[in-house]
Short mmCIF file of C-alpha atoms in Angstrom, two decimals:
data_model
loop_
_atom_site.label_atom_id
_atom_site.label_comp_id
_atom_site.label_asym_id
_atom_site.label_seq_id
_atom_site.Cartn_x
_atom_site.Cartn_y
_atom_site.Cartn_z
CA UNK O 1 -0.05 0.02 -0.01
CA UNK O 2 1.07 3.48 -0.72
CA UNK O 3 -0.18 6.56 1.40
CA UNK O 4 -2.60 4.14 3.07
CA UNK O 5 -4.37 3.44 -0.46
CA UNK O 6 -3.91 0.02 -2.23
CA UNK O 7 -1.72 0.02 -5.43
CA UNK O 8 -3.68 -2.04 -7.97
CA UNK O 9 -1.87 -3.87 -10.77
CA UNK O 10 -3.64 -2.58 -13.83
CA UNK O 11 -1.29 -4.05 -16.58
CA UNK O 12 -2.30 -7.45 -18.05
CA UNK O 13 -0.48 -10.57 -16.76
CA UNK O 14 2.05 -11.46 -19.50
CA UNK O 15 3.58 -14.76 -19.04
CA UNK O 16 5.51 -16.84 -21.72
CA UNK O 17 5.79 -20.69 -22.04
CA UNK O 18 6.67 -20.90 -25.65
CA UNK O 19 6.83 -24.46 -26.97
CA UNK O 20 10.06 -25.67 -28.57
CA UNK O 21 10.10 -26.59 -32.49
CA UNK O 22 9.41 -30.37 -33.25
CA UNK O 23 12.87 -31.20 -34.50
CA UNK O 24 14.35 -29.88 -30.97
CA UNK O 25 12.04 -32.08 -29.05
CA UNK O 26 12.81 -34.90 -31.36
CA UNK O 27 16.61 -34.51 -31.03
CA UNK O 28 16.09 -34.03 -27.17
CA UNK O 29 14.56 -37.26 -26.74
CA UNK O 30 16.89 -39.00 -29.15
CA UNK O 31 19.73 -37.75 -26.98
CA UNK O 32 18.46 -39.40 -23.99
CA UNK O 33 17.57 -42.66 -25.88
CA UNK O 34 21.17 -42.81 -27.15
CA UNK O 35 22.51 -42.18 -23.69
CA UNK O 36 20.33 -44.85 -22.18
CA UNK O 37 21.48 -47.41 -24.84
CA UNK O 38 25.12 -46.57 -24.07
CA UNK O 39 24.44 -46.67 -20.23
CA UNK O 40 23.13 -50.42 -20.62
CA UNK O 41 26.29 -51.12 -22.54
CA UNK O 42 28.50 -49.69 -19.95
CA UNK O 43 26.66 -51.33 -17.13
CA UNK O 44 27.17 -54.67 -19.12
CA UNK O 45 30.79 -53.87 -19.37
CA UNK O 46 31.06 -52.98 -15.60
CA UNK O 47 29.29 -56.29 -14.47
CA UNK O 48 31.52 -57.93 -16.71
CA UNK O 49 34.77 -56.66 -15.25
CA UNK O 50 35.88 -55.16 -18.54
CA UNK O 51 35.37 -51.66 -17.38
CA UNK O 52 36.23 -50.46 -13.80
CA UNK O 53 33.21 -49.63 -11.60
CA UNK O 54 33.55 -46.57 -9.62
CA UNK O 55 30.05 -46.46 -8.31
CA UNK O 56 29.25 -47.53 -4.64
CA UNK O 57 28.69 -51.26 -4.45
CA UNK O 58 27.29 -53.53 -1.81
CA UNK O 59 29.88 -55.13 0.44
CA UNK O 60 30.68 -58.77 -0.32
CA UNK O 61 29.76 -59.58 3.31
CA UNK O 62 26.16 -58.23 2.47
CA UNK O 63 25.69 -60.04 -0.68
CA UNK O 64 22.67 -62.09 0.51
CA UNK O 65 21.03 -59.10 2.20
CA UNK O 66 17.98 -57.34 0.68
CA UNK O 67 19.69 -54.25 -1.04
CA UNK O 68 19.25 -51.06 0.34
CA UNK O 69 18.54 -49.66 -3.01
CA UNK O 70 17.74 -51.04 -6.55
CA UNK O 71 20.47 -50.73 -9.02
CA UNK O 72 18.10 -49.25 -11.63
CA UNK O 73 17.29 -46.44 -9.29
CA UNK O 74 20.76 -45.13 -9.69
CA UNK O 75 20.94 -45.67 -13.62
CA UNK O 76 20.54 -42.09 -14.70
CA UNK O 77 22.84 -40.78 -12.05
CA UNK O 78 25.49 -43.23 -13.00
CA UNK O 79 25.35 -43.13 -16.78
CA UNK O 80 24.12 -39.46 -17.60
CA UNK O 81 24.42 -37.16 -14.67
CA UNK O 82 27.87 -38.40 -13.94
CA UNK O 83 29.33 -37.21 -17.30
CA UNK O 84 28.12 -33.71 -16.70
CA UNK O 85 28.32 -33.62 -12.92
CA UNK O 86 31.14 -30.91 -13.11
CA UNK O 87 28.42 -28.08 -13.77
CA UNK O 88 26.80 -28.70 -10.20
CA UNK O 89 28.23 -28.19 -6.56
CA UNK O 90 31.03 -25.87 -7.81
CA UNK O 91 32.73 -24.76 -4.53
CA UNK O 92 32.57 -21.00 -4.01
CA UNK O 93 35.06 -19.13 -1.76
CA UNK O 94 33.74 -15.61 -1.36
CA UNK O 95 30.48 -13.71 -0.54
CA UNK O 96 27.85 -14.51 -3.13
CA UNK O 97 27.65 -11.05 -4.33
CA UNK O 98 27.18 -9.88 -7.95
CA UNK O 99 30.73 -11.16 -8.41
CA UNK O 100 32.17 -14.14 -6.64
CA UNK O 101 35.28 -16.34 -6.66
CA UNK O 102 35.17 -20.00 -7.76
CA UNK O 103 37.83 -22.80 -6.69
CA UNK O 104 38.89 -24.56 -9.88
CA UNK O 105 38.69 -28.47 -9.85
CA UNK O 106 39.28 -31.22 -12.50
CA UNK O 107 38.54 -34.69 -12.74
CA UNK O 108 40.89 -37.54 -13.74
CA UNK O 109 38.24 -40.12 -13.82
CA UNK O 110 35.26 -38.67 -15.79
CA UNK O 111 33.56 -36.92 -12.84
CA UNK O 112 33.68 -39.65 -10.51
CA UNK O 113 36.12 -37.65 -8.32
CA UNK O 114 37.41 -34.36 -8.46
CA UNK O 115 40.65 -32.62 -7.21
CA UNK O 116 41.25 -29.07 -6.53
CA UNK O 117 44.10 -27.29 -8.68
CA UNK O 118 44.70 -24.66 -6.06
CA UNK O 119 43.56 -21.99 -8.55
CA UNK O 120 40.81 -19.45 -7.76
CA UNK O 121 38.75 -18.02 -10.69
CA UNK O 122 38.23 -14.46 -9.54
CA UNK O 123 35.46 -12.02 -10.28
CA UNK O 124 33.13 -14.52 -11.85
CA UNK O 125 29.61 -12.71 -12.73
CA UNK O 126 27.24 -14.26 -10.38
CA UNK O 127 23.89 -15.13 -12.14
CA UNK O 128 22.80 -17.92 -10.15
CA UNK O 129 22.49 -16.79 -6.33
CA UNK O 130 18.97 -15.67 -5.24
CA UNK O 131 20.67 -12.33 -3.90
CA UNK O 132 17.70 -10.46 -5.35
CA UNK O 133 18.53 -7.17 -3.56
CA UNK O 134 22.25 -7.57 -3.19
CA UNK O 135 22.22 -7.93 0.53
CA UNK O 136 24.35 -11.10 0.88
CA UNK O 137 27.78 -9.35 0.64
CA UNK O 138 31.13 -9.14 2.43
CA UNK O 139 31.10 -7.50 5.81
CA UNK O 140 31.03 -3.74 5.95
CA UNK O 141 30.15 -1.22 8.53
CA UNK O 142 26.61 -1.34 8.08
CA UNK O 143 26.57 -5.01 9.56
CA UNK O 144 28.06 -3.44 12.83
CA UNK O 145 24.85 -4.37 14.60
CA UNK O 146 25.20 -7.91 13.35
CA UNK O 147 28.76 -8.04 14.98
CA UNK O 148 27.49 -6.53 18.03
CA UNK O 149 24.81 -9.25 18.45
CA UNK O 150 27.29 -11.99 17.71
CA UNK O 151 29.50 -10.55 20.54
CA UNK O 152 26.67 -10.35 22.90
CA UNK O 153 24.63 -13.59 22.35
CA UNK O 154 27.02 -15.80 20.52
CA UNK O 155 26.22 -18.13 17.48
CA UNK O 156 23.91 -20.63 18.74
CA UNK O 157 20.94 -20.91 20.83
CA UNK O 158 21.37 -24.45 21.85
CA UNK O 159 17.62 -24.92 22.48
CA UNK O 160 14.15 -24.78 20.97
CA UNK O 161 11.42 -22.11 21.06
CA UNK O 162 9.52 -24.07 23.47
CA UNK O 163 12.26 -24.27 26.03
CA UNK O 164 15.08 -21.65 26.61
CA UNK O 165 15.34 -20.65 22.63
CA UNK O 166 12.96 -17.75 22.61
CA UNK O 167 15.21 -14.55 22.59
CA UNK O 168 14.24 -10.84 22.52
CA UNK O 169 15.78 -10.73 19.13
CA UNK O 170 13.21 -13.24 17.85
CA UNK O 171 10.24 -11.30 19.28
CA UNK O 172 11.82 -8.05 17.75
CA UNK O 173 11.95 -9.94 14.34
CA UNK O 174 8.58 -11.34 14.63
CA UNK O 175 6.96 -7.95 15.28
CA UNK O 176 8.85 -6.41 12.48
CA UNK O 177 7.73 -9.18 9.88
CA UNK O 178 4.20 -8.63 10.85
CA UNK O 179 4.47 -4.88 10.37
CA UNK O 180 6.26 -5.34 7.03
CA UNK O 181 3.53 -7.69 5.85
CA UNK O 182 0.76 -5.74 7.31
CA UNK O 183 -0.63 -8.57 9.25
CA UNK O 184 -1.47 -9.38 12.96
CA UNK O 185 1.31 -11.60 13.88
CA UNK O 186 4.35 -13.68 12.45
CA UNK O 187 6.56 -16.60 13.82
CA UNK O 188 10.17 -17.11 12.59
CA UNK O 189 11.99 -20.46 12.09
CA UNK O 190 15.57 -21.38 11.72
CA UNK O 191 15.23 -23.19 8.21
CA UNK O 192 13.29 -22.16 5.23
CA UNK O 193 12.33 -25.64 3.87
CA UNK O 194 11.38 -26.87 7.20
CA UNK O 195 8.99 -23.74 7.57
CA UNK O 196 6.77 -25.39 4.96
CA UNK O 197 7.40 -29.12 5.67
CA UNK O 198 6.99 -28.95 9.57
CA UNK O 199 4.07 -26.48 9.70
CA UNK O 200 1.63 -27.79 6.89
CA UNK O 201 1.08 -30.77 9.05
CA UNK O 202 0.20 -28.79 11.96
CA UNK O 203 -2.58 -26.88 9.83
CA UNK O 204 -4.15 -29.90 8.01
CA UNK O 205 -4.52 -33.56 8.64
CA UNK O 206 -6.68 -36.64 7.86
CA UNK O 207 -10.00 -35.50 6.61
CA UNK O 208 -8.79 -32.48 5.02
CA UNK O 209 -8.01 -31.57 1.29
CA UNK O 210 -4.98 -29.90 -0.08
CA UNK O 211 -5.28 -28.46 -3.49
CA UNK O 212 -1.62 -27.88 -4.73
CA UNK O 213 -0.35 -26.27 -7.83
CA UNK O 214 1.64 -28.91 -10.06
CA UNK O 215 4.73 -26.83 -9.71
CA UNK O 216 4.98 -26.25 -6.14
CA UNK O 217 8.17 -26.62 -4.39
CA UNK O 218 9.48 -29.91 -2.82
CA UNK O 219 9.06 -28.39 0.65
CA UNK O 220 5.43 -27.97 -0.02
CA UNK O 221 5.15 -31.33 -1.37
CA UNK O 222 6.86 -32.93 1.59
CA UNK O 223 4.68 -30.93 4.00
CA UNK O 224 1.43 -31.90 2.17
CA UNK O 225 2.52 -35.67 2.29
CA UNK O 226 3.45 -35.46 5.85
CA UNK O 227 0.20 -34.16 6.83
CA UNK O 228 -1.84 -37.02 6.10
CA UNK O 229 -4.43 -34.96 4.20
CA UNK O 230 -5.79 -35.95 0.58
CA UNK O 231 -3.88 -33.99 -2.14
CA UNK O 232 -5.12 -33.08 -5.43
CA UNK O 233 -3.04 -31.20 -8.01
CA UNK O 234 -4.25 -28.55 -10.28
CA UNK O 235 -2.45 -27.31 -13.52
CA UNK O 236 -0.22 -24.61 -13.06
CA UNK O 237 -1.91 -21.23 -12.65
CA UNK O 238 -4.92 -22.61 -14.41
CA UNK O 239 -8.02 -21.44 -12.76
CA UNK O 240 -10.50 -23.70 -14.63
CA UNK O 241 -8.52 -26.70 -13.16
CA UNK O 242 -8.42 -25.35 -9.79
CA UNK O 243 -12.34 -24.25 -9.84
CA UNK O 244 -13.40 -27.89 -10.99
CA UNK O 245 -11.41 -29.36 -8.29
CA UNK O 246 -12.94 -27.08 -5.83
CA UNK O 247 -16.47 -27.60 -7.16
CA UNK O 248 -16.07 -31.30 -6.90
CA UNK O 249 -14.73 -31.14 -3.41
CA UNK O 250 -17.66 -29.10 -2.22
CA UNK O 251 -20.16 -31.45 -4.15
CA UNK O 252 -18.97 -34.80 -3.71
CA UNK O 253 -16.97 -34.44 -0.27
CA UNK O 254 -14.58 -37.17 1.01
CA UNK O 255 -14.43 -40.49 -1.01
CA UNK O 256 -16.57 -43.15 0.09
CA UNK O 257 -18.10 -41.47 3.10
CA UNK O 258 -19.14 -38.27 1.16
CA UNK O 259 -18.85 -36.33 4.30
CA UNK O 260 -17.80 -32.62 3.85
CA UNK O 261 -14.03 -31.96 4.13
CA UNK O 262 -12.95 -30.70 7.33
CA UNK O 263 -10.81 -27.99 5.55
CA UNK O 264 -9.98 -27.23 2.10
CA UNK O 265 -6.42 -25.77 1.54
CA UNK O 266 -5.28 -24.08 -1.73
CA UNK O 267 -1.37 -24.17 -1.79
CA UNK O 268 0.58 -22.01 -4.19
CA UNK O 269 3.78 -20.06 -4.57
CA UNK O 270 4.39 -16.23 -5.10
CA UNK O 271 6.99 -16.62 -7.79
CA UNK O 272 7.73 -20.25 -9.10
CA UNK O 273 11.62 -20.87 -8.88
CA UNK O 274 11.84 -23.06 -11.94
CA UNK O 275 9.33 -21.40 -14.25
CA UNK O 276 9.89 -17.70 -13.39
CA UNK O 277 6.07 -17.46 -13.40
CA UNK O 278 3.98 -15.39 -10.80
CA UNK O 279 0.72 -16.78 -9.27
CA UNK O 280 -2.48 -15.30 -10.52
CA UNK O 281 -3.28 -14.23 -6.97
CA UNK O 282 -6.59 -12.12 -8.01
CA UNK O 283 -8.34 -15.12 -9.42
CA UNK O 284 -7.25 -17.60 -6.69
CA UNK O 285 -8.48 -15.29 -4.11
CA UNK O 286 -11.92 -15.04 -5.97
CA UNK O 287 -12.21 -18.80 -6.12
CA UNK O 288 -11.22 -19.09 -2.48
CA UNK O 289 -13.79 -16.85 -1.39
CA UNK O 290 -16.49 -18.41 -3.57
CA UNK O 291 -15.87 -21.90 -2.28
CA UNK O 292 -15.02 -21.07 1.23
CA UNK O 293 -11.47 -22.53 1.10
CA UNK O 294 -8.22 -21.22 2.79
CA UNK O 295 -5.07 -19.98 0.90
CA UNK O 296 -1.52 -20.83 1.82
CA UNK O 297 0.85 -18.88 -0.22
CA UNK O 298 4.81 -19.55 -0.31
CA UNK O 299 6.60 -16.28 -0.98
CA UNK O 300 9.95 -17.70 -0.75
CA UNK O 301 11.27 -16.17 -3.93
CA UNK O 302 8.64 -13.10 -4.28
CA UNK O 303 9.04 -11.56 -0.88
CA UNK O 304 11.61 -8.61 -1.24
CA UNK O 305 11.74 -8.94 -4.97
CA UNK O 306 8.24 -8.09 -6.37
CA UNK O 307 5.70 -5.32 -5.64
CA UNK O 308 6.44 -1.63 -5.61
CA UNK O 309 8.10 -1.58 -2.13
CA UNK O 310 9.15 -5.23 -2.15
CA UNK O 311 6.29 -6.82 -0.07
CA UNK O 312 5.53 -9.60 -2.39
CA UNK O 313 2.76 -10.64 -4.66
CA UNK O 314 0.02 -9.31 -2.39
CA UNK O 315 1.45 -5.70 -2.87
CA UNK O 316 2.19 -6.63 -6.65
CA UNK O 317 -1.47 -6.94 -7.21
CA UNK O 318 -2.64 -4.28 -4.89
CA UNK O 319 -4.73 -6.74 -2.85
CA UNK O 320 -5.51 -6.82 0.85
CA UNK O 321 -3.33 -8.97 3.08
CA UNK O 322 -6.43 -10.40 4.74
CA UNK O 323 -7.34 -12.06 1.52
CA UNK O 324 -4.49 -14.57 2.41
CA UNK O 325 -4.90 -17.06 5.29
CA UNK O 326 -1.37 -18.11 5.71
CA UNK O 327 1.63 -16.20 4.43
CA UNK O 328 5.05 -18.29 4.43
CA UNK O 329 8.34 -16.88 3.14
CA UNK O 330 12.04 -17.38 3.76
CA UNK O 331 14.90 -14.88 4.59
CA UNK O 332 17.42 -16.84 2.43
CA UNK O 333 16.74 -14.78 -0.79
CA UNK O 334 16.16 -11.11 -0.68
CA UNK O 335 17.46 -10.57 2.94
CA UNK O 336 20.84 -12.35 2.65
CA UNK O 337 20.04 -14.68 5.61
CA UNK O 338 18.51 -18.06 6.49
CA UNK O 339 15.38 -19.12 8.03
CA UNK O 340 11.51 -18.66 7.20
CA UNK O 341 8.36 -17.12 8.59
CA UNK O 342 4.62 -18.08 8.93
CA UNK O 343 2.47 -14.82 9.23
CA UNK O 344 -1.29 -14.04 9.24
CA UNK O 345 -3.95 -13.74 11.98
CA UNK O 346 -2.74 -13.83 15.49
CA UNK O 347 -5.05 -16.72 16.42
CA UNK O 348 -3.28 -18.87 13.62
CA UNK O 349 0.28 -17.82 14.90
CA UNK O 350 -0.55 -18.77 18.35
CA UNK O 351 -1.77 -22.11 17.37
CA UNK O 352 1.40 -22.70 15.63
CA UNK O 353 3.68 -21.46 18.62
CA UNK O 354 2.06 -24.52 20.39
CA UNK O 355 1.62 -27.05 17.50
CA UNK O 356 4.48 -26.49 14.95
CA UNK O 357 6.97 -29.43 14.91
CA UNK O 358 9.62 -26.69 14.22
CA UNK O 359 8.68 -24.81 17.34
CA UNK O 360 8.77 -27.85 19.39
CA UNK O 361 11.68 -29.97 18.20
CA UNK O 362 14.10 -27.72 16.08
CA UNK O 363 16.79 -25.33 17.35
CA UNK O 364 15.90 -21.78 17.34
CA UNK O 365 17.19 -19.22 14.72
CA UNK O 366 20.84 -18.06 15.38
CA UNK O 367 21.05 -14.50 16.97
CA UNK O 368 23.26 -12.88 14.41
CA UNK O 369 21.01 -14.45 11.73
CA UNK O 370 17.80 -12.74 13.24
CA UNK O 371 19.83 -9.42 13.36
CA UNK O 372 20.97 -9.46 9.72
CA UNK O 373 17.11 -9.95 8.69
CA UNK O 374 16.21 -7.20 11.09
CA UNK O 375 18.71 -4.64 9.46
CA UNK O 376 17.85 -5.94 6.08
CA UNK O 377 14.24 -5.55 6.58
CA UNK O 378 14.48 -2.19 8.22
CA UNK O 379 16.64 -1.18 4.97
CA UNK O 380 13.87 -2.28 2.52
CA UNK O 381 11.21 -0.51 4.75
CA UNK O 382 13.37 2.65 5.01
CA UNK O 383 13.48 2.51 8.84
CA UNK O 384 17.30 3.05 8.70
CA UNK O 385 16.42 6.66 7.64
CA UNK O 386 17.42 6.21 3.95
CA UNK O 387 15.70 5.36 0.61
CA UNK O 388 18.38 3.11 -0.45
CA UNK O 389 16.25 0.00 0.11
CA UNK O 390 13.47 1.13 -1.92
CA UNK O 391 15.96 2.21 -4.65
CA UNK O 392 17.19 -1.37 -4.61
CA UNK O 393 13.63 -2.84 -5.21
CA UNK O 394 13.21 -0.59 -8.19
CA UNK O 395 16.67 -1.41 -9.61
CA UNK O 396 15.87 -5.03 -9.32
CA UNK O 397 12.58 -4.34 -11.34
CA UNK O 398 14.61 -2.36 -13.95
CA UNK O 399 17.38 -5.01 -14.35
CA UNK O 400 14.78 -7.77 -14.62
CA UNK O 401 12.81 -6.03 -17.47
CA UNK O 402 16.02 -5.16 -19.22
CA UNK O 403 17.51 -8.73 -18.99
CA UNK O 404 14.31 -10.49 -20.06
CA UNK O 405 13.68 -7.86 -23.04
CA UNK O 406 17.20 -8.56 -24.52
CA UNK O 407 16.92 -12.31 -24.30
CA UNK O 408 13.60 -12.16 -26.01
CA UNK O 409 14.98 -9.97 -28.87
CA UNK O 410 17.79 -12.55 -29.36
CA UNK O 411 15.47 -15.53 -29.98
CA UNK O 412 15.72 -17.56 -26.69
CA UNK O 413 12.84 -19.23 -25.26
CA UNK O 414 12.43 -17.93 -21.75
CA UNK O 415 9.66 -18.85 -19.33
CA UNK O 416 7.79 -16.91 -16.88
CA UNK O 417 6.42 -13.43 -15.97
CA UNK O 418 8.17 -10.32 -17.40
CA UNK O 419 8.34 -8.92 -13.68
CA UNK O 420 9.86 -12.06 -12.46
CA UNK O 421 13.71 -11.86 -11.48
CA UNK O 422 13.91 -15.56 -11.98
CA UNK O 423 14.47 -16.12 -15.64
CA UNK O 424 14.62 -19.66 -17.00
CA UNK O 425 16.30 -20.00 -20.54
CA UNK O 426 15.57 -23.45 -22.27
CA UNK O 427 18.26 -25.53 -23.33
CA UNK O 428 16.49 -28.83 -23.93
CA UNK O 429 19.20 -31.20 -24.82
CA UNK O 430 21.41 -32.77 -22.23
CA UNK O 431 24.61 -32.28 -24.20
CA UNK O 432 24.01 -28.51 -24.46
CA UNK O 433 23.28 -28.23 -20.85
CA UNK O 434 26.87 -29.25 -20.06
CA UNK O 435 28.36 -27.35 -22.85
CA UNK O 436 26.53 -24.04 -21.88
CA UNK O 437 27.62 -24.05 -18.32
CA UNK O 438 31.24 -24.94 -19.21
CA UNK O 439 31.65 -22.34 -21.92
CA UNK O 440 30.11 -19.62 -19.59
CA UNK O 441 32.40 -20.43 -16.72
CA UNK O 442 35.32 -20.16 -19.14
CA UNK O 443 34.02 -16.60 -19.65
CA UNK O 444 33.89 -16.00 -15.90
CA UNK O 445 29.97 -15.94 -15.86
CA UNK O 446 28.57 -18.49 -13.09
CA UNK O 447 24.98 -19.81 -13.89
CA UNK O 448 22.74 -22.60 -12.75
CA UNK O 449 21.76 -25.16 -15.14
CA UNK O 450 18.98 -27.52 -14.20
CA UNK O 451 17.74 -30.79 -15.79
CA UNK O 452 15.73 -34.02 -14.81
CA UNK O 453 14.43 -34.74 -12.40
CA UNK O 454 14.13 -31.16 -11.20
CA UNK O 455 12.48 -30.22 -14.63
CA UNK O 456 10.42 -32.34 -17.12
CA UNK O 457 12.77 -34.65 -18.95
CA UNK O 458 12.80 -32.55 -22.23
CA UNK O 459 12.82 -29.21 -20.53
CA UNK O 460 16.47 -28.65 -19.31
CA UNK O 461 17.30 -25.17 -18.70
CA UNK O 462 19.72 -22.40 -17.31
CA UNK O 463 17.96 -20.42 -14.39
CA UNK O 464 19.33 -16.79 -14.15
CA UNK O 465 18.58 -14.90 -11.07
CA UNK O 466 18.71 -11.08 -11.64
CA UNK O 467 20.04 -8.99 -8.75
CA UNK O 468 19.68 -5.32 -8.01
CA UNK O 469 23.65 -5.32 -7.45
CA UNK O 470 24.07 -6.05 -11.10
CA UNK O 471 25.41 -3.33 -13.07
CA UNK O 472 24.23 -2.60 -16.50
CA UNK O 473 27.68 -3.38 -17.63
CA UNK O 474 27.80 -6.78 -15.98
CA UNK O 475 24.35 -7.65 -17.59
CA UNK O 476 25.66 -6.58 -20.91
CA UNK O 477 28.63 -8.68 -20.64
CA UNK O 478 26.39 -11.41 -19.80
CA UNK O 479 24.11 -10.91 -22.57
CA UNK O 480 26.98 -10.50 -25.00
CA UNK O 481 28.26 -13.93 -24.03
CA UNK O 482 24.66 -15.59 -24.30
CA UNK O 483 24.20 -13.97 -27.69
CA UNK O 484 27.32 -15.88 -28.92
CA UNK O 485 26.68 -18.94 -27.01
CA UNK O 486 23.24 -19.15 -28.59
CA UNK O 487 24.81 -18.99 -31.99
CA UNK O 488 27.34 -21.45 -31.22
CA UNK O 489 25.01 -24.04 -29.57
CA UNK O 490 22.09 -23.30 -31.66
CA UNK O 491 19.83 -22.43 -28.77
CA UNK O 492 17.73 -19.59 -30.20
CA UNK O 493 14.65 -21.57 -30.86
CA UNK O 494 12.00 -18.75 -30.32
CA UNK O 495 9.47 -18.23 -32.99
CA UNK O 496 7.91 -15.36 -30.69
CA UNK O 497 4.65 -17.33 -29.91
CA UNK O 498 3.13 -16.30 -26.63
CA UNK O 499 1.78 -19.06 -24.40
CA UNK O 500 2.26 -21.79 -26.88
CA UNK O 501 1.67 -24.16 -23.78
CA UNK O 502 -2.25 -23.35 -23.67
CA UNK O 503 -2.88 -26.29 -21.41
CA UNK O 504 -1.35 -24.00 -18.63
CA UNK O 505 -4.03 -21.40 -19.07
CA UNK O 506 -6.95 -22.15 -21.65
CA UNK O 507 -8.18 -25.66 -20.79
CA UNK O 508 -11.96 -25.75 -19.74
CA UNK O 509 -12.54 -29.48 -19.13
CA UNK O 510 -10.56 -31.91 -16.78
CA UNK O 511 -10.54 -35.50 -15.62
CA UNK O 512 -9.94 -36.39 -12.09
CA UNK O 513 -7.50 -39.41 -11.74
CA UNK O 514 -9.17 -42.07 -9.54
#
């Protein structure tokens, strides 16, 4: 809200999910098919003793035991992922700012093991970290309060929130989060993943229904499964799919007994981390109100990064925070820290203080981490007496639009909303995934590449995270390299068709699985 009045998002929601040309998909599946055939051949050679097997094997003493895992479950890792494994888990030896340092490593056995060369690749442009507002940086004098808290409180709490682990810093942070989100109360937790997976089971259980977006994060999926509630999936951001599930849930109730569901909980994310899309919040809120359901929104990637003042998708669409029943977010992205929060009505938060598994069993948030979040949030809100936080939010939006527009003009297929700082660039073929990341690192550009099983088999991609700390010169350097890489690897697949994945938005009829 601005000057006490809601800011309404008036522009049409523009999201692109362009489909690849047919020949690209054919070659992608052929690549996986050929890789699978050679995988079987190499497994045969390993089992015959012709080729050395570097993978973990069961000990001879346990040969008559039931195996801990099936050998085929490791087939993909052993024969495809292992060949391109050098593109992941790269060790960083500096703060994850707009530039960072990477420890060089090489492999002498085709990526089964690595050794460090002792060389440091300095000043690599960081296009992979979730450092949206550039607050995860080296120590400077503005972090003096974090150092003071470290000296006063130490590093660890060594207790849970229910016992001796609730500090005045936690209470200060929770009050500030509630003020930032314009809600009644908030509770903070030491781990972002556990904020979802350990709190959802406290909110719903047997006899409840969860309606989950098909692209929800693994923490939401795990929390939903642990809850024991019935889970049904709706197509990503598709209101027709969601409404059909809501209507059927109200009409038919629970299976067999036909009793009404105790609760119906809609679970969505603000910004989807693999697709770069933004939730269609106004329509979801309308459906929630129409069918008397609850809404749980995960703002891990959207809090601090979208909205006129960085307050997430509710502010982005100019909506009332009371329209959302459960706010969840993490401090690991925009705030340069760790942990997460649940926020909303005071009675909800008070209930979680008693029943949350994280509050009962997990160690409390480290005091210096809490202070880092406090100073970051005050910086964004302008409570530090400057407007630098607001300028960072606006700079992030400007950088995001510039980067996406240039990639579109070059002819790449990129997914997501034009306002999303998460920018997936589609690569498709597994061989190109490896070549893309290796070539860019040689040009001192660090990127995250993602493939199956984190994405659909044929939709491997590079995921760029734009930061307010990126200068125009940095972005132009990256864009110039991407332009050359697109020509070298033939990655410019776009035919400039909007939403060529119509099932995400336009389907009107759906069949529920039994």
